[in-house]
């Protein structure tokens, strides 16, 4: 992003800077489930392993911002795999049962299989392995699927916004062909990384005409082993030029599909699941909708997000994170760091989407009615 004097400002420095995280005076026990101020447990940890991506999807990483002058985080600033694993173990002791690797594009991080091997070794306090998943744009999946599975990855979610090659190339804005992503999905299924979730961000006026072609395709391919989910276009970050009139509500998506393929609602598979599930009445599989704008789901949001350089974010729409890296690279013990994590989560009251719904989507006023603090970029902390 460029400021008035045209100087490039790395996205990671934007937003309210918080003081470095200190070890709490009153220690929070290093183990045990944590509840935030709204009574929500911390069960999901999303780890962004890179702030880089090889796509330039306009709703996430618009090319005019993330251009050739953009300054990405230097490698020295990134958490090492050992640091990520140390933190993940401490989060697991506090109740995290699922880890999702994100980015940017996580498969761009060199030797990510090494990280997955380390994370696959973590156990919950009762000795269970954690659920280990990854979200990818699929561009490198065909080549990497077997190695990811062998390293211990269990599942993948693939972002795919269109089957029409021209529309897809336009949306990823790097002229990347849809066929390569479909080949990645095939390779992931063949490697045993299924069932696979495919996430389609629906932007009114851009790819809504692709809703039915995508539904038809995934109903008839892969024998129901792919669950297609439609995501409402969100006002994440501060660079995608979001407007409410470009949001197609999930209710519309469901109505369009139901008209051709009758649907029946399903119960959530796990507490805190972001998607509303629908089954095809004829038994040929299921779809999902993720409706952060029109049907907020903050009431049971159990997700913590770790940025690639060690900042803990408590909401996708947060404007600042809690920097754990100084503790990691200083003299803090595991118990100290676990106590700090506990203290941060117990103070959490984030519910951005609910508040957006209350105040109205186009009224982006801040806490005190002033200018809203700048939200962190999704490409930096993962979706
Ligand atoms: S807006 Fe924030 S609190 Fe609400 S569901 Fe999303 S990440 Fe969770």
Short mmCIF file of C-alpha atoms and ligand atoms in Angstrom, two decimals:
data_model
loop_
_atom_site.label_atom_id
_atom_site.label_comp_id
_atom_site.label_asym_id
_atom_site.label_seq_id
_atom_site.Cartn_x
_atom_site.Cartn_y
_atom_site.Cartn_z
CA UNK A 1 0.00 0.00 0.00
CA UNK A 2 1.39 3.48 -0.84
CA UNK A 3 0.98 6.50 1.48
CA UNK A 4 0.68 10.14 0.43
CA UNK A 5 4.43 10.37 -0.27
CA UNK A 6 4.11 7.24 -2.43
CA UNK A 7 6.22 5.23 0.04
CA UNK A 8 5.34 1.51 0.23
CA UNK A 9 4.00 0.52 3.70
CA UNK A 10 4.07 -3.25 4.40
CA UNK A 11 0.51 -4.38 5.23
CA UNK A 12 1.81 -6.19 8.33
CA UNK A 13 2.59 -2.81 9.97
CA UNK A 14 -0.82 -1.33 9.34
CA UNK A 15 -3.39 -1.19 12.10
CA UNK A 16 -3.13 -0.38 15.74
CA UNK A 17 0.19 -1.50 17.15
CA UNK A 18 -0.29 -3.29 20.45
CA UNK A 19 2.36 -3.32 23.16
CA UNK A 20 4.50 -6.48 23.13
CA UNK A 21 2.78 -9.31 24.94
CA UNK A 22 3.95 -9.60 28.55
CA UNK A 23 3.79 -12.67 30.75
CA UNK A 24 0.66 -12.12 32.90
CA UNK A 25 1.31 -11.32 36.56
CA UNK A 26 -1.47 -13.69 37.53
CA UNK A 27 -0.65 -16.86 35.66
CA UNK A 28 -3.30 -18.61 33.61
CA UNK A 29 -2.90 -22.40 33.96
CA UNK A 30 -0.90 -23.77 31.03
CA UNK A 31 -3.47 -26.44 30.24
CA UNK A 32 -7.24 -26.69 30.15
CA UNK A 33 -9.97 -25.37 27.88
CA UNK A 34 -10.16 -21.57 27.76
CA UNK A 35 -13.36 -19.57 27.38
CA UNK A 36 -13.42 -16.01 26.09
CA UNK A 37 -15.65 -13.23 27.45
CA UNK A 38 -18.56 -14.55 25.34
CA UNK A 39 -18.09 -18.08 26.64
CA UNK A 40 -16.51 -19.38 23.44
CA UNK A 41 -13.79 -22.05 23.69
CA UNK A 42 -10.62 -21.88 21.56
CA UNK A 43 -10.69 -25.07 19.49
CA UNK A 44 -9.39 -24.03 16.06
CA UNK A 45 -5.99 -22.53 15.28
CA UNK A 46 -5.28 -21.10 11.84
CA UNK A 47 -1.59 -20.64 11.13
CA UNK A 48 -0.57 -18.39 8.25
CA UNK A 49 2.78 -19.74 7.04
CA UNK A 50 3.46 -17.02 4.44
CA UNK A 51 2.19 -13.56 3.44
CA UNK A 52 2.93 -14.34 -0.22
CA UNK A 53 0.67 -15.70 -2.92
CA UNK A 54 0.98 -16.49 -6.61
CA UNK A 55 -2.59 -15.32 -7.31
CA UNK A 56 -3.97 -11.78 -7.14
CA UNK A 57 -7.64 -12.36 -6.38
CA UNK A 58 -9.21 -8.90 -6.25
CA UNK A 59 -11.28 -9.68 -3.11
CA UNK A 60 -8.16 -10.61 -1.16
CA UNK A 61 -4.88 -9.46 -2.71
CA UNK A 62 -5.65 -6.85 -5.39
CA UNK A 63 -2.83 -6.43 -7.90
CA UNK A 64 -2.74 -2.63 -7.63
CA UNK A 65 -1.84 -2.94 -3.94
CA UNK A 66 0.23 -6.10 -3.92
CA UNK A 67 2.29 -4.93 -6.89
CA UNK A 68 5.95 -5.36 -7.74
CA UNK A 69 6.95 -2.71 -5.15
CA UNK A 70 5.12 -4.43 -2.32
CA UNK A 71 7.42 -5.31 0.56
CA UNK A 72 6.72 -8.80 1.93
CA UNK A 73 7.94 -9.88 5.32
CA UNK A 74 11.65 -10.73 5.35
CA UNK A 75 12.38 -14.40 6.02
CA UNK A 76 14.01 -13.54 9.34
CA UNK A 77 10.69 -12.14 10.55
CA UNK A 78 8.82 -15.38 9.83
CA UNK A 79 8.34 -17.90 12.58
CA UNK A 80 10.44 -21.00 12.03
CA UNK A 81 8.70 -24.38 11.84
CA UNK A 82 10.03 -25.17 15.32
CA UNK A 83 8.53 -21.93 16.70
CA UNK A 84 5.17 -22.62 15.03
CA UNK A 85 5.17 -26.17 16.40
CA UNK A 86 6.08 -24.98 19.91
CA UNK A 87 3.16 -22.53 19.82
CA UNK A 88 0.78 -25.12 18.33
CA UNK A 89 1.62 -27.52 21.17
CA UNK A 90 0.78 -24.81 23.72
CA UNK A 91 -2.51 -24.04 21.94
CA UNK A 92 -3.33 -27.78 21.92
CA UNK A 93 -2.83 -27.88 25.69
CA UNK A 94 -5.44 -25.13 25.86
CA UNK A 95 -8.05 -27.07 23.90
CA UNK A 96 -7.20 -26.54 20.23
CA UNK A 97 -8.23 -29.68 18.33
CA UNK A 98 -7.84 -28.51 14.77
CA UNK A 99 -5.01 -26.74 12.96
CA UNK A 100 -5.52 -25.18 9.54
CA UNK A 101 -2.49 -24.01 7.56
CA UNK A 102 -3.17 -20.93 5.48
CA UNK A 103 -1.37 -17.95 3.93
CA UNK A 104 -1.16 -16.21 1.38
CA UNK A 105 -0.68 -19.47 -0.47
CA UNK A 106 0.76 -21.97 2.06
CA UNK A 107 2.23 -24.31 -0.57
CA UNK A 108 4.65 -21.52 -1.51
CA UNK A 109 6.39 -21.95 1.88
CA UNK A 110 9.51 -24.01 1.22
CA UNK A 111 9.47 -27.53 2.68
CA UNK A 112 6.04 -27.11 4.26
CA UNK A 113 5.98 -30.90 4.49
CA UNK A 114 8.59 -30.54 7.26
CA UNK A 115 6.21 -28.34 9.27
CA UNK A 116 3.33 -30.77 8.72
CA UNK A 117 5.45 -33.66 10.01
CA UNK A 118 6.18 -31.72 13.19
CA UNK A 119 2.53 -30.68 13.70
CA UNK A 120 1.34 -34.24 13.05
CA UNK A 121 3.30 -35.30 16.14
CA UNK A 122 1.32 -33.06 18.52
CA UNK A 123 -1.25 -34.70 20.82
CA UNK A 124 -4.12 -33.27 22.83
CA UNK A 125 -3.91 -33.62 26.63
CA UNK A 126 -5.96 -36.83 26.25
CA UNK A 127 -3.49 -38.18 23.68
CA UNK A 128 -5.53 -37.57 20.51
CA UNK A 129 -3.84 -36.38 17.31
CA UNK A 130 -5.09 -33.00 16.10
CA UNK A 131 -7.07 -32.53 12.89
CA UNK A 132 -4.55 -31.16 10.39
CA UNK A 133 -5.89 -29.33 7.36
CA UNK A 134 -4.73 -26.77 4.80
CA UNK A 135 -6.39 -24.19 2.56
CA UNK A 136 -4.82 -23.71 -0.88
CA UNK A 137 -5.57 -22.09 -4.22
CA UNK A 138 -4.72 -25.47 -5.75
CA UNK A 139 -2.09 -24.13 -8.14
CA UNK A 140 0.67 -26.41 -6.74
CA UNK A 141 -1.54 -29.21 -5.41
CA UNK A 142 -1.15 -31.67 -8.28
CA UNK A 143 2.60 -31.71 -7.66
CA UNK A 144 2.52 -31.64 -3.85
CA UNK A 145 -0.54 -33.72 -2.81
CA UNK A 146 1.18 -37.07 -2.26
CA UNK A 147 4.01 -35.50 -0.23
CA UNK A 148 1.59 -33.54 1.95
CA UNK A 149 -0.37 -36.70 2.70
CA UNK A 150 2.81 -38.66 3.47
CA UNK A 151 3.89 -35.88 5.88
CA UNK A 152 0.65 -36.29 7.84
CA UNK A 153 -1.80 -33.82 6.36
CA UNK A 154 -5.36 -35.15 6.59
CA UNK A 155 -7.50 -32.82 4.49
CA UNK A 156 -7.38 -29.90 2.10
CA UNK A 157 -9.74 -27.09 1.20
CA UNK A 158 -9.30 -25.71 -2.30
CA UNK A 159 -10.37 -22.19 -3.31
CA UNK A 160 -11.99 -22.20 -6.76
CA UNK A 161 -14.21 -19.32 -7.90
CA UNK A 162 -15.27 -20.51 -11.34
CA UNK A 163 -15.14 -23.40 -13.84
CA UNK A 164 -15.23 -21.01 -16.76
CA UNK A 165 -11.57 -20.57 -17.65
CA UNK A 166 -11.90 -16.93 -18.72
CA UNK A 167 -13.78 -15.95 -15.56
CA UNK A 168 -11.29 -17.87 -13.40
CA UNK A 169 -8.27 -16.28 -15.06
CA UNK A 170 -9.88 -12.87 -14.60
CA UNK A 171 -10.59 -13.48 -10.90
CA UNK A 172 -7.12 -14.82 -10.01
CA UNK A 173 -5.71 -11.99 -12.11
CA UNK A 174 -2.56 -13.94 -13.02
CA UNK A 175 -4.06 -15.79 -16.00
CA UNK A 176 -3.88 -19.16 -14.17
CA UNK A 177 -5.86 -21.94 -15.90
CA UNK A 178 -8.74 -23.67 -14.12
CA UNK A 179 -7.68 -27.07 -15.49
CA UNK A 180 -4.57 -27.09 -13.28
CA UNK A 181 -6.64 -26.54 -10.14
CA UNK A 182 -9.03 -29.34 -11.14
CA UNK A 183 -6.00 -31.58 -11.68
CA UNK A 184 -4.86 -30.63 -8.18
CA UNK A 185 -8.22 -31.70 -6.74
CA UNK A 186 -7.95 -35.04 -8.56
CA UNK A 187 -4.41 -35.54 -7.22
CA UNK A 188 -5.47 -34.68 -3.67
CA UNK A 189 -8.31 -37.21 -3.78
CA UNK A 190 -5.97 -39.84 -5.24
CA UNK A 191 -3.49 -39.12 -2.42
CA UNK A 192 -6.19 -39.69 0.23
CA UNK A 193 -6.68 -36.04 1.26
CA UNK A 194 -10.47 -36.29 0.87
CA UNK A 195 -13.25 -35.59 1.34
CA UNK A 196 -12.27 -32.23 -0.06
CA UNK A 197 -13.97 -28.90 0.47
CA UNK A 198 -14.03 -26.49 -2.46
CA UNK A 199 -14.64 -22.84 -1.51
CA UNK A 200 -16.14 -20.47 -4.05
CA UNK A 201 -16.29 -16.76 -3.19
CA UNK A 202 -19.42 -15.39 -4.90
CA UNK A 203 -19.19 -11.79 -6.07
CA UNK A 204 -22.36 -10.34 -7.58
CA UNK A 205 -21.70 -9.14 -11.12
CA UNK A 206 -18.48 -11.16 -11.41
CA UNK A 207 -19.09 -14.92 -11.03
CA UNK A 208 -22.66 -15.51 -9.80
CA UNK A 209 -23.44 -17.12 -13.19
CA UNK A 210 -20.98 -19.83 -12.17
CA UNK A 211 -22.98 -21.04 -9.15
CA UNK A 212 -25.02 -23.62 -11.06
CA UNK A 213 -22.20 -24.85 -13.36
CA UNK A 214 -20.04 -25.42 -10.24
CA UNK A 215 -22.89 -27.26 -8.48
CA UNK A 216 -23.58 -29.43 -11.55
CA UNK A 217 -19.88 -30.29 -11.93
CA UNK A 218 -19.17 -31.30 -8.34
CA UNK A 219 -22.47 -33.21 -8.06
CA UNK A 220 -21.37 -35.47 -10.91
CA UNK A 221 -17.62 -35.67 -10.33
CA UNK A 222 -15.73 -37.42 -7.56
CA UNK A 223 -18.83 -39.32 -6.34
CA UNK A 224 -19.79 -36.74 -3.72
CA UNK A 225 -16.27 -36.68 -2.23
CA UNK A 226 -16.09 -32.95 -2.85
CA UNK A 227 -18.21 -30.59 -0.76
CA UNK A 228 -18.76 -27.29 -2.56
CA UNK A 229 -19.17 -24.24 -0.31
CA UNK A 230 -20.27 -20.78 -1.39
CA UNK A 231 -18.75 -17.88 0.55
CA UNK A 232 -20.36 -14.44 0.71
CA UNK A 233 -17.98 -11.72 -0.49
CA UNK A 234 -16.61 -10.09 2.67
CA UNK A 235 -15.21 -6.67 3.68
CA UNK A 236 -11.95 -8.25 4.84
CA UNK A 237 -8.90 -6.01 5.16
CA UNK A 238 -8.90 -2.53 3.68
CA UNK A 239 -7.78 -2.95 0.07
CA UNK A 240 -10.51 -4.87 -1.82
CA UNK A 241 -12.94 -1.95 -2.30
CA UNK A 242 -15.79 -3.98 -0.81
CA UNK A 243 -19.38 -2.84 -1.44
CA UNK A 244 -22.57 -4.41 -0.08
CA UNK A 245 -24.22 -4.34 -3.52
CA UNK A 246 -21.59 -6.83 -4.72
CA UNK A 247 -22.62 -9.34 -2.05
CA UNK A 248 -24.97 -12.11 -3.21
CA UNK A 249 -26.67 -13.34 -0.04
CA UNK A 250 -26.39 -17.07 0.62
CA UNK A 251 -30.19 -17.31 0.66
CA UNK A 252 -30.11 -16.40 -3.06
CA UNK A 253 -27.46 -19.04 -3.74
CA UNK A 254 -29.52 -21.72 -2.02
CA UNK A 255 -32.68 -20.64 -3.86
CA UNK A 256 -30.93 -20.86 -7.24
CA UNK A 257 -29.59 -24.36 -6.60
CA UNK A 258 -32.79 -25.61 -4.93
CA UNK A 259 -34.76 -24.63 -8.04
CA UNK A 260 -32.74 -27.15 -10.07
CA UNK A 261 -31.59 -29.64 -7.39
CA UNK A 262 -33.87 -29.79 -4.33
CA UNK A 263 -31.95 -29.31 -1.08
CA UNK A 264 -32.63 -30.25 2.55
CA UNK A 265 -30.89 -28.56 5.53
CA UNK A 266 -28.33 -30.55 7.57
CA UNK A 267 -27.12 -30.14 11.16
CA UNK A 268 -23.67 -28.65 11.74
CA UNK A 269 -21.01 -31.39 11.71
CA UNK A 270 -19.02 -29.76 14.55
CA UNK A 271 -19.69 -26.89 17.00
CA UNK A 272 -18.40 -23.57 15.63
CA UNK A 273 -18.53 -24.78 12.04
CA UNK A 274 -18.60 -21.75 9.73
CA UNK A 275 -20.69 -23.36 6.97
CA UNK A 276 -24.41 -24.01 6.95
CA UNK A 277 -24.80 -27.47 5.39
CA UNK A 278 -27.39 -28.54 2.81
CA UNK A 279 -27.82 -32.01 1.32
CA UNK A 280 -29.08 -32.77 -2.17
CA UNK A 281 -32.47 -34.42 -1.62
CA UNK A 282 -31.53 -37.12 -4.13
CA UNK A 283 -28.57 -38.19 -1.95
CA UNK A 284 -25.85 -37.11 -4.36
CA UNK A 285 -23.84 -35.17 -1.80
CA UNK A 286 -23.90 -31.87 0.04
CA UNK A 287 -23.03 -28.22 -0.29
CA UNK A 288 -22.45 -25.42 2.21
CA UNK A 289 -22.81 -21.67 2.49
CA UNK A 290 -20.62 -19.37 4.61
CA UNK A 291 -22.60 -16.22 5.27
CA UNK A 292 -20.47 -13.83 7.32
CA UNK A 293 -22.34 -10.77 5.95
CA UNK A 294 -26.01 -11.76 6.01
CA UNK A 295 -26.06 -14.50 8.72
CA UNK A 296 -23.20 -13.77 11.14
CA UNK A 297 -21.92 -16.75 13.15
CA UNK A 298 -19.78 -15.05 15.78
CA UNK A 299 -21.81 -16.59 18.65
CA UNK A 300 -19.79 -19.79 18.53
CA UNK A 301 -16.62 -18.60 16.82
CA UNK A 302 -13.79 -20.67 18.29
CA UNK A 303 -11.02 -19.61 15.88
CA UNK A 304 -7.67 -18.11 16.77
CA UNK A 305 -5.33 -16.93 14.02
CA UNK A 306 -1.56 -16.79 14.05
CA UNK A 307 0.16 -14.56 11.50
CA UNK A 308 3.30 -15.80 9.80
CA UNK A 309 5.49 -13.71 12.07
CA UNK A 310 3.81 -14.70 15.31
CA UNK A 311 0.98 -12.25 15.99
CA UNK A 312 -2.16 -13.75 17.52
CA UNK A 313 -5.38 -12.37 15.99
CA UNK A 314 -8.74 -13.03 17.62
CA UNK A 315 -10.95 -12.23 14.61
CA UNK A 316 -10.64 -12.25 10.81
CA UNK A 317 -11.64 -8.57 10.88
CA UNK A 318 -9.30 -7.53 13.69
CA UNK A 319 -7.13 -4.46 13.30
CA UNK A 320 -4.25 -5.53 15.53
CA UNK A 321 -2.64 -8.72 16.80
CA UNK A 322 -0.80 -9.78 19.97
CA UNK A 323 2.88 -10.29 19.19
CA UNK A 324 4.05 -13.59 20.69
CA UNK A 325 7.40 -13.65 18.88
CA UNK A 326 9.36 -11.67 21.51
CA UNK A 327 8.28 -14.25 24.10
CA UNK A 328 9.23 -17.11 21.76
CA UNK A 329 12.64 -15.65 21.00
CA UNK A 330 13.22 -14.40 24.56
CA UNK A 331 13.57 -16.26 27.83
CA UNK A 332 9.88 -17.03 28.39
CA UNK A 333 9.09 -20.61 29.41
CA UNK A 334 6.34 -22.71 27.83
CA UNK A 335 4.17 -22.04 30.87
CA UNK A 336 4.78 -18.29 30.54
CA UNK A 337 3.75 -18.31 26.89
CA UNK A 338 0.75 -20.58 27.56
CA UNK A 339 -0.30 -18.20 30.31
CA UNK A 340 -0.03 -15.23 27.95
CA UNK A 341 -2.11 -17.02 25.31
CA UNK A 342 -4.70 -17.88 27.96
CA UNK A 343 -4.84 -14.32 29.18
CA UNK A 344 -5.34 -12.99 25.64
CA UNK A 345 -8.12 -15.43 24.78
CA UNK A 346 -9.94 -14.88 28.07
CA UNK A 347 -10.05 -11.17 27.22
CA UNK A 348 -11.54 -11.76 23.79
CA UNK A 349 -14.97 -10.30 22.92
CA UNK A 350 -14.65 -9.98 19.14
CA UNK A 351 -17.86 -10.30 17.09
CA UNK A 352 -17.25 -8.10 14.08
CA UNK A 353 -19.84 -9.68 11.76
CA UNK A 354 -22.60 -9.41 14.35
CA UNK A 355 -21.75 -5.75 14.91
CA UNK A 356 -21.63 -5.12 11.16
CA UNK A 357 -25.14 -6.55 10.92
CA UNK A 358 -26.32 -4.33 13.80
CA UNK A 359 -24.81 -1.09 12.53
CA UNK A 360 -25.44 -1.74 8.82
CA UNK A 361 -22.82 -2.89 6.28
CA UNK A 362 -22.11 0.52 4.79
CA UNK A 363 -21.71 2.27 8.14
CA UNK A 364 -18.05 1.49 8.85
CA UNK A 365 -17.85 3.63 11.96
CA UNK A 366 -15.25 2.73 14.59
CA UNK A 367 -15.83 1.85 18.21
CA UNK A 368 -16.42 5.42 19.21
CA UNK A 369 -18.23 6.39 15.98
CA UNK A 370 -14.92 7.81 14.64
CA UNK A 371 -12.89 6.33 11.75
CA UNK A 372 -12.82 2.54 12.08
CA UNK A 373 -9.35 1.15 12.73
CA UNK A 374 -7.88 -0.41 9.63
CA UNK A 375 -8.61 -4.14 9.42
CA UNK A 376 -5.80 -6.61 8.89
CA UNK A 377 -5.48 -8.15 5.42
CA UNK A 378 -6.85 -11.68 4.90
CA UNK A 379 -3.77 -12.56 2.81
CA UNK A 380 -1.68 -11.91 5.92
CA UNK A 381 -3.61 -13.95 8.53
CA UNK A 382 -5.41 -16.45 6.31
CA UNK A 383 -9.18 -16.72 5.69
S1 LIG B 1 -16.30 -11.96 12.45
FE1 LIG B 1 -14.67 -12.51 13.87
S2 LIG B 1 -15.71 -13.24 15.70
FE2 LIG B 1 -17.19 -13.25 14.03
S3 LIG B 1 -17.09 -15.31 13.18
FE3 LIG B 1 -15.69 -14.07 11.99
S4 LIG B 1 -13.70 -14.32 12.97
FE4 LIG B 1 -15.25 -15.01 14.41
#
